[in-house]
Coordinates of C-alpha atoms and ligand atoms in Angstrom, one line a residue:
X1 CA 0.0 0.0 0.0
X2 CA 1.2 3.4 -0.7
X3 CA 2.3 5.6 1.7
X4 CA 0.7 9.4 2.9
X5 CA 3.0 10.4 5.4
X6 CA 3.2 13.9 6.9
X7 CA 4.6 16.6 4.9
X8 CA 4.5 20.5 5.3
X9 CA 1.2 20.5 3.7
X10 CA 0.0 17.9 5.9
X11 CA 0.8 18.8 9.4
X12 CA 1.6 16.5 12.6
X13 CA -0.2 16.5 16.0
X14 CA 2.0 17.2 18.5
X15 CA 0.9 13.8 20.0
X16 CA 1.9 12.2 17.0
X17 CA 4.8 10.2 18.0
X18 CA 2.7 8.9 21.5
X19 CA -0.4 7.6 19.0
X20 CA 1.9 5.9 17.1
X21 CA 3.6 4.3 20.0
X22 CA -0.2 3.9 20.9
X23 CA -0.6 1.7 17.8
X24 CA -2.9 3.8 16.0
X25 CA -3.9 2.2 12.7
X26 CA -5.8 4.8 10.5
X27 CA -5.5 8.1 10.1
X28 CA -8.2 11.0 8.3
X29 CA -7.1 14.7 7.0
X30 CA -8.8 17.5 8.7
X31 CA -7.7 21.3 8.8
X32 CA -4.5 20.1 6.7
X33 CA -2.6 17.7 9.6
X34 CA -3.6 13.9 10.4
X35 CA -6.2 12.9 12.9
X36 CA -6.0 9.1 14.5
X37 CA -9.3 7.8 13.9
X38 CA -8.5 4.2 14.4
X39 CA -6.3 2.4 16.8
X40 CA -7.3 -1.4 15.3
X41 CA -10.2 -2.3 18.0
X42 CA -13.4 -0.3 17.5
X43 CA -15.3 -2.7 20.0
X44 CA -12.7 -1.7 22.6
X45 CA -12.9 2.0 22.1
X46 CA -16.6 2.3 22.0
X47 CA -16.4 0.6 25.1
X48 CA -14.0 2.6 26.7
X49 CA -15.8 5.6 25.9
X50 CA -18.9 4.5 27.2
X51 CA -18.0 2.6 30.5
X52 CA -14.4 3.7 31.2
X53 CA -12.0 6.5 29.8
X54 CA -10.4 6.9 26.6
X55 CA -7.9 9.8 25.5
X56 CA -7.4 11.2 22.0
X57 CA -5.2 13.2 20.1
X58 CA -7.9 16.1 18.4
X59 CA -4.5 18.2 17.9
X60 CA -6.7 18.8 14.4
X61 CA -9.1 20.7 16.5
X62 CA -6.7 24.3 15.9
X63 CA -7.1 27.8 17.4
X64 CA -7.7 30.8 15.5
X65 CA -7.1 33.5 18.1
X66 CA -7.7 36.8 17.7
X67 CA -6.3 39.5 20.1
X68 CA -6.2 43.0 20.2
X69 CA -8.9 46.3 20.7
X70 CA -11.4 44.8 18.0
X71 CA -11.2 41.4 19.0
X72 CA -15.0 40.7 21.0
X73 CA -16.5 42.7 18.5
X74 CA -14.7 40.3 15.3
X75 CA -15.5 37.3 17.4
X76 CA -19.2 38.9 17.4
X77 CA -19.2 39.7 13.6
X78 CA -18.5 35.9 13.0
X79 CA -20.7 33.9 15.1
X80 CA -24.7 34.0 14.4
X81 CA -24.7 33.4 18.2
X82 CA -24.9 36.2 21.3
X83 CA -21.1 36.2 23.0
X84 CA -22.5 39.4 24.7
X85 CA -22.9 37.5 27.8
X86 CA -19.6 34.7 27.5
X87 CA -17.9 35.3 30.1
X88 CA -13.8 35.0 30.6
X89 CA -13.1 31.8 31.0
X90 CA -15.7 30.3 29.6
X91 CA -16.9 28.9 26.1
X92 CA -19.7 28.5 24.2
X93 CA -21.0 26.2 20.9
X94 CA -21.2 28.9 18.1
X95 CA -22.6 28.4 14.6
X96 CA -20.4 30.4 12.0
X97 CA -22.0 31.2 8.5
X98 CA -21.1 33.2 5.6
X99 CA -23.3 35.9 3.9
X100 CA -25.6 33.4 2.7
X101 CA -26.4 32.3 5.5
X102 CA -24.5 28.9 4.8
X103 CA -22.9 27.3 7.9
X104 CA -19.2 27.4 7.2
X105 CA -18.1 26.1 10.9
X106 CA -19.4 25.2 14.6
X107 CA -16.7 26.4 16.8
X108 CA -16.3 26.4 20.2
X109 CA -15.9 29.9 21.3
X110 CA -13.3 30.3 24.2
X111 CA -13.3 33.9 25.7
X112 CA -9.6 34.2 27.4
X113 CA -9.5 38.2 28.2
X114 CA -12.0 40.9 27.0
X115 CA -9.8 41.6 24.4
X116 CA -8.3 37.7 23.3
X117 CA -10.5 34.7 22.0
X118 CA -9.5 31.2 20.5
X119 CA -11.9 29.8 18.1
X120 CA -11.4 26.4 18.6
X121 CA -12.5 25.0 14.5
X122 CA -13.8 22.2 12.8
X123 CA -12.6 21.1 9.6
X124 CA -12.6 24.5 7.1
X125 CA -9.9 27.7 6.5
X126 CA -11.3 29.9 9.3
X127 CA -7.6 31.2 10.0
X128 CA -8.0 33.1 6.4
X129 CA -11.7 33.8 7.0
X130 CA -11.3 35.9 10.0
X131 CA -8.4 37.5 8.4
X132 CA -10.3 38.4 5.3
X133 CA -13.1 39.5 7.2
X134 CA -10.8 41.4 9.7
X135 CA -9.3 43.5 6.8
X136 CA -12.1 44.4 4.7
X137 CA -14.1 45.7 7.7
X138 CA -11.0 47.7 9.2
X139 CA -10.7 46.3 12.5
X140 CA -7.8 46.2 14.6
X141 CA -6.7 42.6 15.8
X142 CA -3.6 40.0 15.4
X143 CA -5.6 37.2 14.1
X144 CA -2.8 34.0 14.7
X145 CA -3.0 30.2 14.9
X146 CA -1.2 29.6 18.1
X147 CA 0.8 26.8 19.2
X148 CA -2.0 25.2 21.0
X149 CA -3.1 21.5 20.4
X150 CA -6.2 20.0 22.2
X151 CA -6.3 16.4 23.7
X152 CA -9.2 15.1 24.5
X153 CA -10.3 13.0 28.0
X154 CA -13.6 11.4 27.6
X155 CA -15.9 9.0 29.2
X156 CA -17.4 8.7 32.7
X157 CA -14.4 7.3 34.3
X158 CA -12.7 10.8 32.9
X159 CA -13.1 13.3 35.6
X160 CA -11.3 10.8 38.3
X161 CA -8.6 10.8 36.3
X162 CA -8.1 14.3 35.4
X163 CA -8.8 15.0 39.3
X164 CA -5.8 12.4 39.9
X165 CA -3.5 14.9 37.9
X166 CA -4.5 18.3 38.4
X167 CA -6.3 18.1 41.9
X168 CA -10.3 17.8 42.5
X169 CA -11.0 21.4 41.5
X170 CA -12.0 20.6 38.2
X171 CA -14.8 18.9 39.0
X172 CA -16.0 21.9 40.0
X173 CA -15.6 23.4 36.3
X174 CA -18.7 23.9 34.2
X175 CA -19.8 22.9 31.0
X176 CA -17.9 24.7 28.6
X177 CA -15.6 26.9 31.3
X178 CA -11.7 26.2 31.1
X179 CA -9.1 27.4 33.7
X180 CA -5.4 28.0 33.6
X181 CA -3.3 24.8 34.7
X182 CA 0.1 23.4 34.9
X183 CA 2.1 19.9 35.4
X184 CA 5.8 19.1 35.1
X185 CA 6.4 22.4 33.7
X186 CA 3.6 21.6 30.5
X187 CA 1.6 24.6 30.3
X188 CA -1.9 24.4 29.4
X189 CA -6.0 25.1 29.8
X190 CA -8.5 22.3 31.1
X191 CA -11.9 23.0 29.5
X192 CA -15.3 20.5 30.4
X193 CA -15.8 20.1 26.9
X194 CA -15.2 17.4 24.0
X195 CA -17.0 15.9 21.1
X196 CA -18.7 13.0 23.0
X197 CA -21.8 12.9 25.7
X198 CA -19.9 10.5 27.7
X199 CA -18.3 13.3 29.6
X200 CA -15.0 14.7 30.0
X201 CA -12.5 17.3 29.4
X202 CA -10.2 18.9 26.8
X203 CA -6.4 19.7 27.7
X204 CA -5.2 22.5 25.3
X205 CA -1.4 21.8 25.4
X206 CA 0.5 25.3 24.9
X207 CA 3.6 23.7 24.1
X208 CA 4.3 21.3 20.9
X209 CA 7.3 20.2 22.3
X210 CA 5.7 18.2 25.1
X211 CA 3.4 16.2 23.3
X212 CA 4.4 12.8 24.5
X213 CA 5.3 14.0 27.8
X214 CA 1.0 15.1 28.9
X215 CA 0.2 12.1 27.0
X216 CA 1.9 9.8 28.6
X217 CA 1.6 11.6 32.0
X218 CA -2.7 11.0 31.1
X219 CA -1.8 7.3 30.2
X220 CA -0.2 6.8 33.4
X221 CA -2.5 8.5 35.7
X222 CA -5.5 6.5 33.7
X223 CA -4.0 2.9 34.5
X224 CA -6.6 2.7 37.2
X225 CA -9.2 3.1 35.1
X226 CA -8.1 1.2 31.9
X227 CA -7.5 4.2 30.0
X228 CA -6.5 3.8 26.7
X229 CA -6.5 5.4 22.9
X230 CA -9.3 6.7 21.1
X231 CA -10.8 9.0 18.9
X232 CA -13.8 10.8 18.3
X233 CA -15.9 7.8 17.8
X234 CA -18.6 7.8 15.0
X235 CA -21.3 5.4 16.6
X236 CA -20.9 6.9 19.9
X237 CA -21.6 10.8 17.9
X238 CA -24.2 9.9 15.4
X239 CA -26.1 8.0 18.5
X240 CA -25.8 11.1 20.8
X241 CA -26.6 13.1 17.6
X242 CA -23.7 15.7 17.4
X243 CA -22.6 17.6 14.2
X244 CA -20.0 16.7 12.1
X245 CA -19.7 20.1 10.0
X246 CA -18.4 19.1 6.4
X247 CA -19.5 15.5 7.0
X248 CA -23.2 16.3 7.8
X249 CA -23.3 19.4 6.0
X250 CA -22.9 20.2 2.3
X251 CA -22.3 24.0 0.6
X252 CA -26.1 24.9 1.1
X253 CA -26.7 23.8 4.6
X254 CA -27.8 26.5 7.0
X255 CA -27.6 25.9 10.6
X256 CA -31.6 25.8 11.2
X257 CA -32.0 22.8 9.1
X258 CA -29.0 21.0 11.5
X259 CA -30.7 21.4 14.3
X260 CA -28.4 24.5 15.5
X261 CA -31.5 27.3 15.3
X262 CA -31.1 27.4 19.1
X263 CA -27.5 29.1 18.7
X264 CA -28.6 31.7 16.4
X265 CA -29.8 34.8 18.1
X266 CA -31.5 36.7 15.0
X267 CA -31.7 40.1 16.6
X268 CA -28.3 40.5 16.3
X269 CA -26.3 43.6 14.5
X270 CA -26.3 43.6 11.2
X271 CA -22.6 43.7 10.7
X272 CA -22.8 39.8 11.9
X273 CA -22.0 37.9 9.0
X274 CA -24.7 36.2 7.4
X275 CA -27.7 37.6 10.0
X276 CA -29.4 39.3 7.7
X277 CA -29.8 36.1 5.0
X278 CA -30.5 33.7 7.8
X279 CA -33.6 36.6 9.0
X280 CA -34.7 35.7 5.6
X281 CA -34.3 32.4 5.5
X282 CA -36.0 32.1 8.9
X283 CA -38.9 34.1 7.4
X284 CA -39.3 31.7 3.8
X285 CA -39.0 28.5 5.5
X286 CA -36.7 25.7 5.1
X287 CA -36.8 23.2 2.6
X288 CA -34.8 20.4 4.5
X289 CA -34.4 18.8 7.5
X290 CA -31.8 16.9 9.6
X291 CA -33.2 13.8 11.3
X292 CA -32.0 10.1 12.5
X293 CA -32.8 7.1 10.1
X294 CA -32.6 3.5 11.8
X295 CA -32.6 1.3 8.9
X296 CA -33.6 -2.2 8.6
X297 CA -30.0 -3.7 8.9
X298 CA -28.6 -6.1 12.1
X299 CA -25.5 -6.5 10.6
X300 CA -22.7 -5.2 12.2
X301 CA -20.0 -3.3 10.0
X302 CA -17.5 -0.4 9.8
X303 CA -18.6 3.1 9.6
X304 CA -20.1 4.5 6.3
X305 CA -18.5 7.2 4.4
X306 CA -22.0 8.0 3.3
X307 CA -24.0 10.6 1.4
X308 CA -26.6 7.6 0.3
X309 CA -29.4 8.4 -1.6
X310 CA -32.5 8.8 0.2
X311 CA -36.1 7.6 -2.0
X312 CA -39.5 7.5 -0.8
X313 CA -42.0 6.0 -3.4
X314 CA -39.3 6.3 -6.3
X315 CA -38.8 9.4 -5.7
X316 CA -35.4 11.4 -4.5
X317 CA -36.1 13.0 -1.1
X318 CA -32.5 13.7 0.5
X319 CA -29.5 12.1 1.3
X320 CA -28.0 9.9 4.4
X321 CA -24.9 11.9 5.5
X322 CA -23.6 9.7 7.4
X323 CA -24.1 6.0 9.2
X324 CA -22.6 3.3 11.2
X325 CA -23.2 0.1 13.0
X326 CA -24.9 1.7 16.7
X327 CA -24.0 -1.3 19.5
X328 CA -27.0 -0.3 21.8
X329 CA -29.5 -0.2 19.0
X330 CA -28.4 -3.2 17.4
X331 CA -29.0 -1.6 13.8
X332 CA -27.3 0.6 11.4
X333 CA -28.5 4.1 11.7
X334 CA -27.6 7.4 10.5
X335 CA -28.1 11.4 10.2
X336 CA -30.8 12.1 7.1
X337 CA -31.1 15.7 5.5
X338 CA -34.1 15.5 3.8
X339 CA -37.4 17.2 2.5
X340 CA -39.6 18.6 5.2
X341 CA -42.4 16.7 4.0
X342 CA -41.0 13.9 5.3
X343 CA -40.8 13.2 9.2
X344 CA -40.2 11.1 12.5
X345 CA -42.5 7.7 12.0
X346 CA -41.8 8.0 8.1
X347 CA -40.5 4.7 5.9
X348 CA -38.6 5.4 3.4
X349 CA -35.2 3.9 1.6
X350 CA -31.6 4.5 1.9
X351 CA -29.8 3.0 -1.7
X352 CA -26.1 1.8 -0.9
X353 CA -24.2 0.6 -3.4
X354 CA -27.3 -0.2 -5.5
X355 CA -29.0 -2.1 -2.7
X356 CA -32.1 -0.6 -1.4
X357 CA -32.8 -0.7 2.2
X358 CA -36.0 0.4 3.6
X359 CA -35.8 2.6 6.9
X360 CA -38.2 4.3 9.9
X361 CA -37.0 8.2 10.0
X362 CA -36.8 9.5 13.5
X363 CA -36.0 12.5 15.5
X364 CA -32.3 13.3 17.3
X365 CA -30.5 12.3 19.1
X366 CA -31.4 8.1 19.4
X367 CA -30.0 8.3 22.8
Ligands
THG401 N1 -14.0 20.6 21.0 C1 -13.2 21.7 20.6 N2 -13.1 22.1 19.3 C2 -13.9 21.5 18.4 C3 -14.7 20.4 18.7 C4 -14.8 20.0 20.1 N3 -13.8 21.8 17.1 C5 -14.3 21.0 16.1 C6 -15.7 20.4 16.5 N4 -15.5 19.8 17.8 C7 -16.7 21.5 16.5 N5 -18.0 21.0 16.7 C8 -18.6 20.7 17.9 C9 -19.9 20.1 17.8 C10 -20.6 19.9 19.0 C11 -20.0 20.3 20.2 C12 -18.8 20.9 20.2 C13 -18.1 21.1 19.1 C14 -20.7 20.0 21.5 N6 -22.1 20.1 21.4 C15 -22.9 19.8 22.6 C16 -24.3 19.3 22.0 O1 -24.5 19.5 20.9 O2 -25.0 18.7 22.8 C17 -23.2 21.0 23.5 C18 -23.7 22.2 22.8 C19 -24.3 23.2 23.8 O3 -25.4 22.9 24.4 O4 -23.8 24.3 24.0 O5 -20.2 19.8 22.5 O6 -15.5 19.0 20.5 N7 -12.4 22.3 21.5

């Protein structure tokens, strides 16, 4: 088999060289750099995740901070979502769209100082976007992307652990809120977050150069538990029914037919990018919808790469966005973005490869 390997074009984690001791298997390209999305046991690390504690390398998960007099009010101009209120320290789940009102991102939102943010992206250029935006609108802020790399600690067995390290105070942190921390000289942030609803917390390493030394001080300080490797786990996220932006999400989708209306406060200025077209859109109605689809398959298999076609009565109603085997439904199921005349309690068919396979539409998230 050929080779990819890293290159200047396709960046390294700074947790590289501890996922491959790890004996990660598989790899996927996301904002230009390597993500381990495999590690050669996916029975063990949807277990982990959802009865012990698992860590991952989301060093893909970059920061686009911006810092300076202007900086709250770019951060505003860029999210569809009220940071009026965010206070330091803590972060918030923010829809991003352009002047369509297109989603183009679903940041967290981390407010450091009244005048310094990290947007903490998923998989598109928003390092070029803010800068773009930054300069045509005059505004004064250093827009960077800082050495800052994100590992992930998730599960319910989490929390003990990262209490073993850093001391029982974070289990006093909030959903969303971070806080300053230190160990063996590693500087970094501890924020309740992560792309799971098993629990947990994100570690935002502020120095590349100690990659293997916080994982392996996690990996140690997990023994207890049976920690081991992971990554963001696709049954575990399509059953708990969270986003995957550019994987759910195609270049029309706005963020009310994904479910993410509740983040977008439409009285907002109208220098926020791409308020005024989602007003609009809000007032037309929307033509799709993303629901759950649990099709009539027991078989278990690896994820789907999907974008399916989607038929009711012959017809072409939407597409299946994504799928995998789920272990606690025993079926195959999957995210839908499809007409709104269809809905929950709905039959329709998903074609793979050819095969038609009928399916009961149904609302998010299955668990
Ligand atoms: N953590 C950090 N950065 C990220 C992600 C992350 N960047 C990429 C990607 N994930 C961004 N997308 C999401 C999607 C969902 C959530 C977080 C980031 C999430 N959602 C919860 C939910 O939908 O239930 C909570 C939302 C809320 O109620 O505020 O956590 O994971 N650093």
């Amino acid at each position: 088999m050929a080779e990819i390997g890293p290159n200047t074009r396709l960046r390294t984690s700074p947790f590289y060289d501890a996922t491959v001791a790890a004996g990660v298997t598989a790899f996927s390209p996301y904002n230009r750099m390597l993500m381990p999305v495999s590690y050669g046991d996916p029975a063990a690390e949807y277990d982990r995740l959802l009865n012990g504690v698992a860590q991952w390398d989301v060093g893909i998960q970059r920061q686009v901070q911006i810092k300076g007099p202007d900086a709250a009010r770019l951060a505003q101009i860029l999210s569809v979502r009220d940071l009026s209120k965010c206070a330091v320290n803590q972060g918030k789940y923010v829809p991003m769209c352009d002047h369509r009102g297109v989603l183009i991102n679903d940041p967290v939102v981390l407010k450091l100082a009244d005048d310094l943010f990290w947007l903490s992206i998923a998989d598109n250029n928003i390092l070029m976007w803010t800068r773009s935006i930054a300069a045509e609108r005059g505004l004064d802020a250093e827009i960077t992307e800082p050495d800052v790399s994100p590992m992930a600690v998730q599960g319910p067995r989490a929390e003990d652990v990262v209490a073993s390290i850093f001391g029982d105070w974070v289990r006093g942190l909030k959903y969303f809120w971070f806080s300053d921390a230190e160990i063996d000289g590693i500087p970094l942030r501890i924020a309740r977050s992560g792309f799971s609803k098993q629990g947990g917390f994100e570690l935002y390493l502020m120095d590349r150069r100690r990659g293997s030394d916080l994982w392996n001080t996690v990996r140690e300080a997990g023994q207890p538990w049976g920690i081991g490797p992971g990554n963001p786990n696709p049954a575990e996220r399509i059953e708990s029914g969270l986003l995957s932006y550019g994987g759910d999400t195609d270049d029309q989708t706005n963020p009310f037919e994904v479910r993410l209306g509740k983040y977008v406060d439409l009285d907002l200025e109208d220098e926020v990018v791409g308020i005024a077209a989602l007003r609009n859109i809000r007032a037309w109605g929307l033509k799709r919808h993303q629901l759950g689809i649990v099709l009539d398959d027991e078989t278990p298999q690896p994820g789907h790469a999907a974008w399916y076609e989607v038929t009711a009565r012959g017809r072409t109603i939407g597409t299946m966005t994504n799928g995998c085997w789920s272990p606690r439904i025993g079926r195959v199921i999957g995210f839908v973005l499809i007409s709104r005349a269809f809905g929950p309690g709905d039959t329709v068919e998903v074609v793979r490869n050819g095969v038609a396979t009928e399916g009961q539409l149904c609302d998010l998230p299955f668990l």
